[in-house]
Amino acid sequence: HKTLYWRQGPKTALRMGGWKLVQMQRNRDNAKWELYNLTDDVGETRNLATSEAQKVAELKALWQSYDDQMVKPRF
């Protein structure tokens, strides 16, 4: 698959190519998205969300489109 989407409890993520967008505390007002370029940083040590704001917006919109198709979590 070109794009992977998942959510598990408070964690949610989307991976597209070498990019991975992660949010560890979904449904919290102050939850922040993290962005990693797995091609250059397989260990996810450098959060690029601030410097790659456009990529965050792009992947977040894609994540939202997948999430809108899912049943609301029951937990």
mmCIF file of N, CA and C in Angstrom:
data_model
loop_
_atom_site.group_PDB
_atom_site.id
_atom_site.type_symbol
_atom_site.label_atom_id
_atom_site.label_comp_id
_atom_site.label_asym_id
_atom_site.label_seq_id
_atom_site.Cartn_x
_atom_site.Cartn_y
_atom_site.Cartn_z
ATOM 1 N N HIS A 1 0.827 -1.177 0.000
ATOM 2 C CA HIS A 1 0.000 0.000 0.000
ATOM 3 C C HIS A 1 0.876 1.248 0.000
ATOM 4 N N LYS A 2 0.439 2.248 -0.728
ATOM 5 C CA LYS A 2 1.159 3.522 -0.736
ATOM 6 C C LYS A 2 0.956 4.292 0.555
ATOM 7 N N THR A 3 -0.240 4.165 1.123
ATOM 8 C CA THR A 3 -0.583 4.921 2.321
ATOM 9 C C THR A 3 -1.153 3.971 3.370
ATOM 10 N N LEU A 4 -0.689 4.131 4.608
ATOM 11 C CA LEU A 4 -1.200 3.349 5.728
ATOM 12 C C LEU A 4 -1.804 4.316 6.751
ATOM 13 N N TYR A 5 -2.955 3.950 7.277
ATOM 14 C CA TYR A 5 -3.665 4.759 8.259
ATOM 15 C C TYR A 5 -3.988 3.855 9.435
ATOM 16 N N TRP A 6 -3.830 4.364 10.643
ATOM 17 C CA TRP A 6 -4.284 3.588 11.784
ATOM 18 C C TRP A 6 -4.592 4.488 12.966
ATOM 19 N N ARG A 7 -5.403 3.920 13.847
ATOM 20 C CA ARG A 7 -5.704 4.558 15.123
ATOM 21 C C ARG A 7 -5.903 3.431 16.134
ATOM 22 N N GLN A 8 -5.381 3.659 17.310
ATOM 23 C CA GLN A 8 -5.458 2.670 18.378
ATOM 24 C C GLN A 8 -5.527 3.418 19.697
ATOM 25 N N GLY A 9 -6.674 3.365 20.328
ATOM 26 C CA GLY A 9 -6.844 4.125 21.558
ATOM 27 C C GLY A 9 -6.547 5.595 21.291
ATOM 28 N N PRO A 10 -5.674 6.204 22.079
ATOM 29 C CA PRO A 10 -5.370 7.620 21.888
ATOM 30 C C PRO A 10 -4.315 7.873 20.807
ATOM 31 N N LYS A 11 -3.780 6.820 20.210
ATOM 32 C CA LYS A 11 -2.720 6.972 19.205
ATOM 33 C C LYS A 11 -3.304 6.877 17.803
ATOM 34 N N THR A 12 -2.766 7.689 16.911
ATOM 35 C CA THR A 12 -3.197 7.641 15.528
ATOM 36 C C THR A 12 -2.025 8.027 14.638
ATOM 37 N N ALA A 13 -2.030 7.529 13.410
ATOM 38 C CA ALA A 13 -0.908 7.810 12.519
ATOM 39 C C ALA A 13 -1.300 7.588 11.067
ATOM 40 N N LEU A 14 -0.478 8.149 10.209
ATOM 41 C CA LEU A 14 -0.597 7.946 8.771
ATOM 42 C C LEU A 14 0.814 7.863 8.213
ATOM 43 N N ARG A 15 1.041 6.891 7.352
ATOM 44 C CA ARG A 15 2.333 6.798 6.683
ATOM 45 C C ARG A 15 2.086 6.821 5.184
ATOM 46 N N MET A 16 2.807 7.696 4.512
ATOM 47 C CA MET A 16 2.743 7.792 3.062
ATOM 48 C C MET A 16 4.170 7.885 2.554
ATOM 49 N N GLY A 17 4.596 6.860 1.839
ATOM 50 C CA GLY A 17 5.979 6.823 1.380
ATOM 51 C C GLY A 17 6.906 6.848 2.580
ATOM 52 N N GLY A 18 7.877 7.740 2.571
ATOM 53 C CA GLY A 18 8.822 7.854 3.664
ATOM 54 C C GLY A 18 8.352 8.739 4.796
ATOM 55 N N TRP A 19 7.177 9.344 4.668
ATOM 56 C CA TRP A 19 6.674 10.262 5.692
ATOM 57 C C TRP A 19 5.736 9.550 6.649
ATOM 58 N N LYS A 20 5.838 9.887 7.929
ATOM 59 C CA LYS A 20 4.947 9.346 8.950
ATOM 60 C C LYS A 20 4.455 10.488 9.829
ATOM 61 N N LEU A 21 3.148 10.606 9.923
ATOM 62 C CA LEU A 21 2.485 11.602 10.748
ATOM 63 C C LEU A 21 1.874 10.886 11.947
ATOM 64 N N VAL A 22 2.175 11.343 13.154
ATOM 65 C CA VAL A 22 1.767 10.646 14.378
ATOM 66 C C VAL A 22 1.151 11.633 15.367
ATOM 67 N N GLN A 23 0.134 11.168 16.066
ATOM 68 C CA GLN A 23 -0.422 11.928 17.182
ATOM 69 C C GLN A 23 -0.670 10.920 18.306
ATOM 70 N N MET A 24 -0.062 11.156 19.449
ATOM 71 C CA MET A 24 -0.102 10.184 20.533
ATOM 72 C C MET A 24 -1.244 10.399 21.518
ATOM 73 N N GLN A 25 -1.919 11.532 21.489
ATOM 74 C CA GLN A 25 -2.990 11.809 22.445
ATOM 75 C C GLN A 25 -4.200 12.390 21.737
ATOM 76 N N ARG A 26 -4.730 11.638 20.807
ATOM 77 C CA ARG A 26 -5.894 12.075 20.042
ATOM 78 C C ARG A 26 -7.019 12.475 20.980
ATOM 79 N N ASN A 27 -7.818 13.403 20.559
ATOM 80 C CA ASN A 27 -8.982 13.899 21.307
ATOM 81 C C ASN A 27 -8.610 14.756 22.518
ATOM 82 N N ARG A 28 -7.400 15.205 22.598
ATOM 83 C CA ARG A 28 -7.017 16.161 23.645
ATOM 84 C C ARG A 28 -6.843 17.512 22.976
ATOM 85 N N ASP A 29 -7.262 18.560 23.641
ATOM 86 C CA ASP A 29 -7.210 19.894 23.049
ATOM 87 C C ASP A 29 -5.798 20.320 22.668
ATOM 88 N N ASN A 30 -4.813 19.896 23.417
ATOM 89 C CA ASN A 30 -3.444 20.330 23.157
ATOM 90 C C ASN A 30 -2.598 19.271 22.444
ATOM 91 N N ALA A 31 -3.230 18.259 21.900
ATOM 92 C CA ALA A 31 -2.485 17.194 21.212
ATOM 93 C C ALA A 31 -1.768 17.760 19.990
ATOM 94 N N LYS A 32 -0.533 17.392 19.841
ATOM 95 C CA LYS A 32 0.296 17.875 18.729
ATOM 96 C C LYS A 32 0.592 16.725 17.763
ATOM 97 N N TRP A 33 0.666 17.072 16.490
ATOM 98 C CA TRP A 33 1.079 16.116 15.480
ATOM 99 C C TRP A 33 2.601 16.112 15.409
ATOM 100 N N GLU A 34 3.164 14.956 15.182
ATOM 101 C CA GLU A 34 4.600 14.806 14.963
ATOM 102 C C GLU A 34 4.792 14.301 13.542
ATOM 103 N N LEU A 35 5.883 14.716 12.913
ATOM 104 C CA LEU A 35 6.172 14.322 11.544
ATOM 105 C C LEU A 35 7.595 13.794 11.455
ATOM 106 N N TYR A 36 7.739 12.641 10.813
ATOM 107 C CA TYR A 36 9.060 12.028 10.653
ATOM 108 C C TYR A 36 9.281 11.639 9.208
ATOM 109 N N ASN A 37 10.515 11.812 8.751
ATOM 110 C CA ASN A 37 10.929 11.350 7.435
ATOM 111 C C ASN A 37 11.691 10.052 7.662
ATOM 112 N N LEU A 38 11.016 8.930 7.488
ATOM 113 C CA LEU A 38 11.610 7.636 7.791
ATOM 114 C C LEU A 38 12.720 7.247 6.828
ATOM 115 N N THR A 39 12.773 7.883 5.684
ATOM 116 C CA THR A 39 13.862 7.623 4.748
ATOM 117 C C THR A 39 15.194 8.045 5.355
ATOM 118 N N ASP A 40 15.189 9.168 6.061
ATOM 119 C CA ASP A 40 16.409 9.704 6.670
ATOM 120 C C ASP A 40 16.513 9.432 8.163
ATOM 121 N N ASP A 41 15.413 9.043 8.800
ATOM 122 C CA ASP A 41 15.378 8.945 10.265
ATOM 123 C C ASP A 41 14.471 7.781 10.682
ATOM 124 N N VAL A 42 14.924 6.572 10.439
ATOM 125 C CA VAL A 42 14.106 5.393 10.716
ATOM 126 C C VAL A 42 13.779 5.252 12.203
ATOM 127 N N GLY A 43 14.588 5.798 13.071
ATOM 128 C CA GLY A 43 14.349 5.716 14.508
ATOM 129 C C GLY A 43 13.403 6.773 15.044
ATOM 130 N N GLU A 44 12.884 7.629 14.172
ATOM 131 C CA GLU A 44 11.948 8.700 14.550
ATOM 132 C C GLU A 44 12.512 9.553 15.690
ATOM 133 N N THR A 45 13.717 10.065 15.479
ATOM 134 C CA THR A 45 14.373 10.881 16.503
ATOM 135 C C THR A 45 14.242 12.376 16.241
ATOM 136 N N ARG A 46 13.887 12.774 15.005
ATOM 137 C CA ARG A 46 13.801 14.194 14.650
ATOM 138 C C ARG A 46 12.383 14.530 14.188
ATOM 139 N N ASN A 47 11.630 15.186 15.043
ATOM 140 C CA ASN A 47 10.278 15.620 14.714
ATOM 141 C C ASN A 47 10.378 16.836 13.788
ATOM 142 N N LEU A 48 9.868 16.725 12.577
ATOM 143 C CA LEU A 48 9.958 17.785 11.579
ATOM 144 C C LEU A 48 8.671 18.599 11.446
ATOM 145 N N ALA A 49 7.751 18.444 12.380
ATOM 146 C CA ALA A 49 6.443 19.097 12.261
ATOM 147 C C ALA A 49 6.553 20.614 12.137
ATOM 148 N N THR A 50 7.480 21.225 12.823
ATOM 149 C CA THR A 50 7.618 22.680 12.772
ATOM 150 C C THR A 50 8.227 23.138 11.453
ATOM 151 N N SER A 51 9.279 22.487 11.036
ATOM 152 C CA SER A 51 9.968 22.917 9.816
ATOM 153 C C SER A 51 9.269 22.466 8.532
ATOM 154 N N GLU A 52 8.380 21.486 8.620
ATOM 155 C CA GLU A 52 7.661 20.966 7.446
ATOM 156 C C GLU A 52 6.150 21.123 7.641
ATOM 157 N N ALA A 53 5.731 22.332 8.011
ATOM 158 C CA ALA A 53 4.320 22.588 8.320
ATOM 159 C C ALA A 53 3.402 22.268 7.138
ATOM 160 N N GLN A 54 3.858 22.537 5.920
ATOM 161 C CA GLN A 54 3.043 22.241 4.738
ATOM 162 C C GLN A 54 2.817 20.740 4.586
ATOM 163 N N LYS A 55 3.831 19.933 4.850
ATOM 164 C CA LYS A 55 3.708 18.477 4.766
ATOM 165 C C LYS A 55 2.764 17.969 5.860
ATOM 166 N N VAL A 56 2.844 18.561 7.053
ATOM 167 C CA VAL A 56 1.922 18.201 8.138
ATOM 168 C C VAL A 56 0.485 18.470 7.688
ATOM 169 N N ALA A 57 0.245 19.634 7.121
ATOM 170 C CA ALA A 57 -1.105 19.992 6.664
ATOM 171 C C ALA A 57 -1.599 19.022 5.596
ATOM 172 N N GLU A 58 -0.740 18.676 4.654
ATOM 173 C CA GLU A 58 -1.095 17.743 3.580
ATOM 174 C C GLU A 58 -1.460 16.367 4.148
ATOM 175 N N LEU A 59 -0.600 15.837 5.002
ATOM 176 C CA LEU A 59 -0.838 14.504 5.552
ATOM 177 C C LEU A 59 -1.989 14.493 6.548
ATOM 178 N N LYS A 60 -2.158 15.576 7.283
ATOM 179 C CA LYS A 60 -3.273 15.680 8.224
ATOM 180 C C LYS A 60 -4.602 15.667 7.465
ATOM 181 N N ALA A 61 -4.673 16.365 6.344
ATOM 182 C CA ALA A 61 -5.891 16.367 5.525
ATOM 183 C C ALA A 61 -6.178 14.968 4.982
ATOM 184 N N LEU A 62 -5.136 14.275 4.566
ATOM 185 C CA LEU A 62 -5.297 12.910 4.082
ATOM 186 C C LEU A 62 -5.747 11.996 5.216
ATOM 187 N N TRP A 63 -5.112 12.157 6.402
ATOM 188 C CA TRP A 63 -5.521 11.376 7.571
ATOM 189 C C TRP A 63 -6.997 11.615 7.870
ATOM 190 N N GLN A 64 -7.421 12.872 7.836
ATOM 191 C CA GLN A 64 -8.814 13.207 8.138
ATOM 192 C C GLN A 64 -9.758 12.566 7.132
ATOM 193 N N SER A 65 -9.367 12.530 5.863
ATOM 194 C CA SER A 65 -10.240 11.919 4.853
ATOM 195 C C SER A 65 -10.427 10.426 5.121
ATOM 196 N N TYR A 66 -9.371 9.744 5.567
ATOM 197 C CA TYR A 66 -9.500 8.326 5.942
ATOM 198 C C TYR A 66 -10.353 8.194 7.206
ATOM 199 N N ASP A 67 -10.095 9.031 8.193
ATOM 200 C CA ASP A 67 -10.802 8.928 9.461
ATOM 201 C C ASP A 67 -12.295 9.191 9.284
ATOM 202 N N ASP A 68 -12.648 10.085 8.389
ATOM 203 C CA ASP A 68 -14.060 10.389 8.141
ATOM 204 C C ASP A 68 -14.821 9.178 7.602
ATOM 205 N N GLN A 69 -14.112 8.225 7.016
ATOM 206 C CA GLN A 69 -14.738 7.024 6.457
ATOM 207 C C GLN A 69 -14.916 5.910 7.493
ATOM 208 N N MET A 70 -14.317 6.083 8.655
ATOM 209 C CA MET A 70 -14.332 5.049 9.685
ATOM 210 C C MET A 70 -15.476 5.259 10.674
ATOM 211 N N VAL A 71 -15.860 4.187 11.322
ATOM 212 C CA VAL A 71 -16.818 4.261 12.413
ATOM 213 C C VAL A 71 -16.143 4.974 13.578
ATOM 214 N N LYS A 72 -16.869 5.806 14.272
ATOM 215 C CA LYS A 72 -16.312 6.498 15.436
ATOM 216 C C LYS A 72 -15.842 5.474 16.459
ATOM 217 N N PRO A 73 -14.670 5.709 17.075
ATOM 218 C CA PRO A 73 -14.170 4.763 18.089
ATOM 219 C C PRO A 73 -15.164 4.637 19.254
ATOM 220 N N ARG A 74 -15.240 3.452 19.776
ATOM 221 C CA ARG A 74 -16.144 3.203 20.904
ATOM 222 C C ARG A 74 -15.407 3.145 22.217
ATOM 223 N N PHE A 75 -14.168 3.585 22.203
ATOM 224 C CA PHE A 75 -13.359 3.578 23.427
ATOM 225 C C PHE A 75 -12.605 4.865 23.553
#
